[in-house]
Short mmCIF file of C-alpha atoms in Angstrom, two decimals:
data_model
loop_
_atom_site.label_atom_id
_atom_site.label_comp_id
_atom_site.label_asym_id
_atom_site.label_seq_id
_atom_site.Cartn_x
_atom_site.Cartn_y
_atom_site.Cartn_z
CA UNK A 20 54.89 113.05 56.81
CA UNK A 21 57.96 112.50 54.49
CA UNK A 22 60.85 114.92 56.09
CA UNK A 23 63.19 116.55 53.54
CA UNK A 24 66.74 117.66 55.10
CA UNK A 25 68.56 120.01 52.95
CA UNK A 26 72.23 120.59 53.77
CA UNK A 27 74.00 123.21 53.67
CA UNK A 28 71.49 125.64 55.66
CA UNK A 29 73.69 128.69 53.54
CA UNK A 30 76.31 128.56 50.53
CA UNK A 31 78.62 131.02 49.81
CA UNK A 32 80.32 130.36 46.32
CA UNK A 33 82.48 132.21 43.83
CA UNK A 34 81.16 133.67 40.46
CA UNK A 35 81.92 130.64 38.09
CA UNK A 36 82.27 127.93 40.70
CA UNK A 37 80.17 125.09 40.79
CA UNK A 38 77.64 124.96 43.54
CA UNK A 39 76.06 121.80 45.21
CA UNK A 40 72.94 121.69 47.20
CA UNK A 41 71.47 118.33 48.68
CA UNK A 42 68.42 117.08 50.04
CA UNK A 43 68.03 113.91 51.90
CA UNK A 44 64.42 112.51 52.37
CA UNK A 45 63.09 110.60 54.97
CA UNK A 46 61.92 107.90 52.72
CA UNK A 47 62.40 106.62 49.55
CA UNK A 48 60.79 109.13 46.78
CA UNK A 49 61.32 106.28 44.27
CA UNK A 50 58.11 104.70 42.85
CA UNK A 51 59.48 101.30 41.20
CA UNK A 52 56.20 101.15 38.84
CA UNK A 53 57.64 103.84 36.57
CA UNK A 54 61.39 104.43 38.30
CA UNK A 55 60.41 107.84 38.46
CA UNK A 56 61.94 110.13 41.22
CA UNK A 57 59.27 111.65 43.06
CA UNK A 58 61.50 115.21 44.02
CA UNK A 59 61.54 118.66 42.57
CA UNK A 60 63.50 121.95 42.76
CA UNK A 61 62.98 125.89 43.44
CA UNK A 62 64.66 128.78 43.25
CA UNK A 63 63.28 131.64 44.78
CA UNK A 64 64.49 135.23 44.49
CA UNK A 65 63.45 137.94 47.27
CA UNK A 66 59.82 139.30 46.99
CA UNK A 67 58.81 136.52 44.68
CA UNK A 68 57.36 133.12 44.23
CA UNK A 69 59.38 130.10 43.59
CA UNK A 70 60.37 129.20 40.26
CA UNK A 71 60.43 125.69 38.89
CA UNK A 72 63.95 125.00 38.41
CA UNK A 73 63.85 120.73 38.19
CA UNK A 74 61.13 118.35 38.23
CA UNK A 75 61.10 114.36 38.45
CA UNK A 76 64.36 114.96 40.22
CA UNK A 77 66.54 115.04 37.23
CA UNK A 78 64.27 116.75 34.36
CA UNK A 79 65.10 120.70 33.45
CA UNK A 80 61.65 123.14 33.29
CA UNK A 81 61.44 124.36 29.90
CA UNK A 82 63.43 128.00 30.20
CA UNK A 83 65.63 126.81 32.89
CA UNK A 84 69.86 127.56 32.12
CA UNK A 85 71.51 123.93 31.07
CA UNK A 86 74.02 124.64 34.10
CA UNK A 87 71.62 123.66 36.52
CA UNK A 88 71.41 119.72 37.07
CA UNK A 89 69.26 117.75 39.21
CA UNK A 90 70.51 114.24 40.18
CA UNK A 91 70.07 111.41 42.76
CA UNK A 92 67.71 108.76 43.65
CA UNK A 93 65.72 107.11 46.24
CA UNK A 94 66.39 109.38 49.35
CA UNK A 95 69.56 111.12 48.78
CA UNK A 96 69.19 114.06 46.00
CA UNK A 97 71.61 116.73 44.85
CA UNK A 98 71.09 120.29 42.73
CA UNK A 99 74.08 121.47 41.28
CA UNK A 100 74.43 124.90 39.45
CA UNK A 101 77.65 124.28 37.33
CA UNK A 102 79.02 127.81 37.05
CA UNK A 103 77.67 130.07 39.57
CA UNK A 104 75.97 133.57 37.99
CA UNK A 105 75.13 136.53 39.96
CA UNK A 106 71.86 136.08 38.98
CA UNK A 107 71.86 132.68 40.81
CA UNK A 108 71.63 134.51 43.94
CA UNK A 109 68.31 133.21 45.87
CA UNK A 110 66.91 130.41 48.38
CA UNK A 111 66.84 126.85 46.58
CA UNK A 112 64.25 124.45 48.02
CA UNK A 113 63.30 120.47 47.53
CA UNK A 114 59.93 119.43 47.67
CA UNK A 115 58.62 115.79 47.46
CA UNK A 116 55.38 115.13 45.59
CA UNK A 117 55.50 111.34 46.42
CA UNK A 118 52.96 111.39 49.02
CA UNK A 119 50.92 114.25 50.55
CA UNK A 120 51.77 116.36 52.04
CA UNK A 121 53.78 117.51 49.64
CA UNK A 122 56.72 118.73 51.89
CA UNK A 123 59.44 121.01 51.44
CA UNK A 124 62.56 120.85 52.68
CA UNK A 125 64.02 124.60 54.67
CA UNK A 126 65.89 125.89 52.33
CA UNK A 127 69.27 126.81 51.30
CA UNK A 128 70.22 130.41 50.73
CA UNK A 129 72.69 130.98 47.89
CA UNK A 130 75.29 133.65 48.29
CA UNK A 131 78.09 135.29 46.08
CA UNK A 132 81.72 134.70 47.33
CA UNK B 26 49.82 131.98 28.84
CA UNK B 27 49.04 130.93 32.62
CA UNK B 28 48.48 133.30 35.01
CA UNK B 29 47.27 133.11 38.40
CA UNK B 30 46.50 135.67 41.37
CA UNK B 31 45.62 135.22 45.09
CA UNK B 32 43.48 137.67 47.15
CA UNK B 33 41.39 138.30 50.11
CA UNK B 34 41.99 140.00 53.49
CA UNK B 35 45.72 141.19 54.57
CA UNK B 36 44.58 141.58 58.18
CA UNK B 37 42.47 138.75 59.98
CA UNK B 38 42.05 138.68 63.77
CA UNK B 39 42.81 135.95 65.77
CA UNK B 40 40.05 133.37 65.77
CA UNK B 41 38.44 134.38 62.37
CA UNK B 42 38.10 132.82 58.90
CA UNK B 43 40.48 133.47 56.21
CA UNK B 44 38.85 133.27 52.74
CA UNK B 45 41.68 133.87 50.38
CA UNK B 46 40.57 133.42 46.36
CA UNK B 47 42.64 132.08 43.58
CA UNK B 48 41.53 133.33 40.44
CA UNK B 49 43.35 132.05 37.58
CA UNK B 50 43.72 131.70 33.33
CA UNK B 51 45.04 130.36 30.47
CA UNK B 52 43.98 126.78 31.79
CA UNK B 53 40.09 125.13 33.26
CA UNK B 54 40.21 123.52 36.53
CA UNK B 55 37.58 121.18 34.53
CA UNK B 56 40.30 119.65 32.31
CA UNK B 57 41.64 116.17 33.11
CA UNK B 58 45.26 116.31 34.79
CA UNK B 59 44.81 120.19 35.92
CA UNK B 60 45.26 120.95 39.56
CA UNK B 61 45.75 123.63 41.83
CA UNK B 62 47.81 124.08 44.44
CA UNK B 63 48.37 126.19 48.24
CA UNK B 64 51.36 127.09 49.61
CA UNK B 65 52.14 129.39 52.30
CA UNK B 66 55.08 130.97 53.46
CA UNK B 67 55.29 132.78 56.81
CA UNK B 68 58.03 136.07 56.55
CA UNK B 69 62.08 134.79 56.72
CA UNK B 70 60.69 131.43 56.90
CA UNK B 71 60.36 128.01 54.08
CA UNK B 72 57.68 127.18 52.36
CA UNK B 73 54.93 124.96 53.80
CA UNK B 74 52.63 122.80 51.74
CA UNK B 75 48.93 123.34 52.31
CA UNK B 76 46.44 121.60 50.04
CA UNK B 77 45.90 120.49 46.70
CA UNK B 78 42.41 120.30 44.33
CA UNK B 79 42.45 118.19 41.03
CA UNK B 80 40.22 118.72 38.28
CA UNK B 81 37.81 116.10 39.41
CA UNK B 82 37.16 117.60 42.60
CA UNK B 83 39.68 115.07 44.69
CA UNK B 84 41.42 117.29 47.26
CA UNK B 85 44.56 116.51 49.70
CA UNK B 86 44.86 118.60 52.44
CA UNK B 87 48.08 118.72 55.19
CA UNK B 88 47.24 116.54 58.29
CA UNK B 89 48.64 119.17 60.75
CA UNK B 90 46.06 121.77 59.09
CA UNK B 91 43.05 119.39 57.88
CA UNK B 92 40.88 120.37 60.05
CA UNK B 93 41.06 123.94 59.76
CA UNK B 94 41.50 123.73 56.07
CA UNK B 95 38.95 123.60 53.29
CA UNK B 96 39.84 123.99 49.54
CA UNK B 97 37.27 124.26 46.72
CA UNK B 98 36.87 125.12 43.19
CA UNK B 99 34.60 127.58 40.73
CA UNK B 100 35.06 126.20 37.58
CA UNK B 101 32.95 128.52 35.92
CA UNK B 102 34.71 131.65 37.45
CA UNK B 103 38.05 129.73 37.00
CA UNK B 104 38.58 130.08 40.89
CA UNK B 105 40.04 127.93 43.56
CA UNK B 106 39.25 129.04 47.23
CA UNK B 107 41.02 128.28 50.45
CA UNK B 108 39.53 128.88 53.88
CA UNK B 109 41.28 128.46 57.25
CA UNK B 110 39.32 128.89 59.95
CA UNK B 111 40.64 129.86 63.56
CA UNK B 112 43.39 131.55 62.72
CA UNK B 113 46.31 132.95 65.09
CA UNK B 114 49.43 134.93 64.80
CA UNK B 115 51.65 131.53 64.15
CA UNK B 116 49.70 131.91 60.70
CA UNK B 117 50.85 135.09 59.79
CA UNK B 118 52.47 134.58 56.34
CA UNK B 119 52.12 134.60 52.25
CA UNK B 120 49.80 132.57 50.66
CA UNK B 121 50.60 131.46 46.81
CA UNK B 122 48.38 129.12 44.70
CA UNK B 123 50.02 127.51 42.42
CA UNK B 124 49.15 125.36 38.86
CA UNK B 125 50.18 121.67 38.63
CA UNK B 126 52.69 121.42 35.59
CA UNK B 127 51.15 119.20 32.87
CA UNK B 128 52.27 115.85 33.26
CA UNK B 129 53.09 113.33 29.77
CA UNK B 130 52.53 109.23 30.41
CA UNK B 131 49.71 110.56 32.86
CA UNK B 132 51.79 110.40 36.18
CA UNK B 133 50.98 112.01 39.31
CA UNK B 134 53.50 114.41 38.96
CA UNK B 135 52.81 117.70 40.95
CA UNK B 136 55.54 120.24 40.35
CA UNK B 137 54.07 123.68 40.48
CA UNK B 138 55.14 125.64 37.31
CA UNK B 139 53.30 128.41 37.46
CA UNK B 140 52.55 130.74 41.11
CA UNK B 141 51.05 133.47 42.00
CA UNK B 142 52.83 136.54 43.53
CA UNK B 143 50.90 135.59 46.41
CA UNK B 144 49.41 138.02 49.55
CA UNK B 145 50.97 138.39 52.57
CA UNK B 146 48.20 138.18 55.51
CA UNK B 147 48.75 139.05 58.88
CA UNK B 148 46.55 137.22 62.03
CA UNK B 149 46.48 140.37 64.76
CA UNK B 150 44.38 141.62 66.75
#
């Protein structure tokens, strides 16, 4: 199974700050026949299902606020949520969809300084 | 508009089957591309990949669960079921399905972009 590492475990960050979440994975989620990024992003609120936040590691889902930006490449990955909103509050997770199983990586929770 | 809903049992005993149904709309499992998708979460914990059906009846399941896993699909009801047999405590958690997002250039992409609320079944006896 691919592992996916997130890092930090927990965030704290100030209303308007940027916040930066990364995800290492144990191999490369980089298929070289299309250079396509095999990663995707969640946010998940309390008492509900993930949302699709960020999908081929870099593309935003249709609905999704411009200030979050997926980036990275290979095995190293990065979310970053430019100006932190209150509403940003939840548990962000990685998930590679290179090979099955799809894993996730544990989570980071997302607090309010 | 896609919309799908999980149910079956909240309380199992240790050593039953769990049968938990995915009933779904707005898409047809028999369309080329479509898949489905089951994900569970057990309570304060992340979220742990289960199995996968496409619309041409492959399936994917997770090694550590393969054997205890079976996935299959009602097209005509516009259904995907999940059974997991033996269960214990350890499995205790929320079970979402999940829709494949619609991929353009026809790669295997498998971002889930639309979930159930999911049920929350407990293994006790």
């Amino acid at each position: 199974d691919i592992v996916m590492t997130q890092s930090p475990d927990s965030l704290t960050v100030s209303l308007g700050e940027r916040a930066t979440i990364n995800c290492k994975s144990s191999q490369s989620l980089l298929y070289s026949s299309n250079n396509k990024n095999y990663l995707t992003w969640y946010q998940q609120k309390p008492g509900q299902p993930p949302k699709l936040l960020i999908y081929w590691a870099s593309s935003r889902e249709s609905g999704v606020p411009d200030r979050f930006s997926g980036s990275g490449s290979g095995t190293d990955f990065t979310l970053t949520i430019s100006s932190l909103q209150a509403e940003d509050v939840a548990v962000y997770y990685c998930q590679q969809y290179h090979t099955t199983p799809h894993t996730f990586g544990q989570g980071t929770k997302l607090e309010i300084k | 508009q896609i919309t799908l809903k999980e149910s079956g049992p909240t309380l199992v005993k240790p050593t039953q089957t769990l049968t938990l149904t995915c009933t779904f709309s707005g898409f047809s499992l028999s369309t080329r591309g479509v898949g489905v998708g089951w994900i569970r979460q057990p309570p304060g914990k992340a979220l742990e990949w289960l199995a996968l059906i496409y619309w041409d009846d492959d399936k994917r399941y997770s090694p550590s669960l393969k054997s205890r896993l079976t996935i299959t699909k009602d097209t005509s009801r516009n259904q995907v079921v999940l059974t997991m047999t033996n269960m214990d405590p350890v499995d205790t958690a929320t079970y979402y399905c999940a829709h494949r997002k619609e991929s353009n250039g026809g790669y295997d992409l498998w971002s889930l972009d639309y979930w159930g609320q999911g049920t929350l079944v407990t293994v006790s006896s």
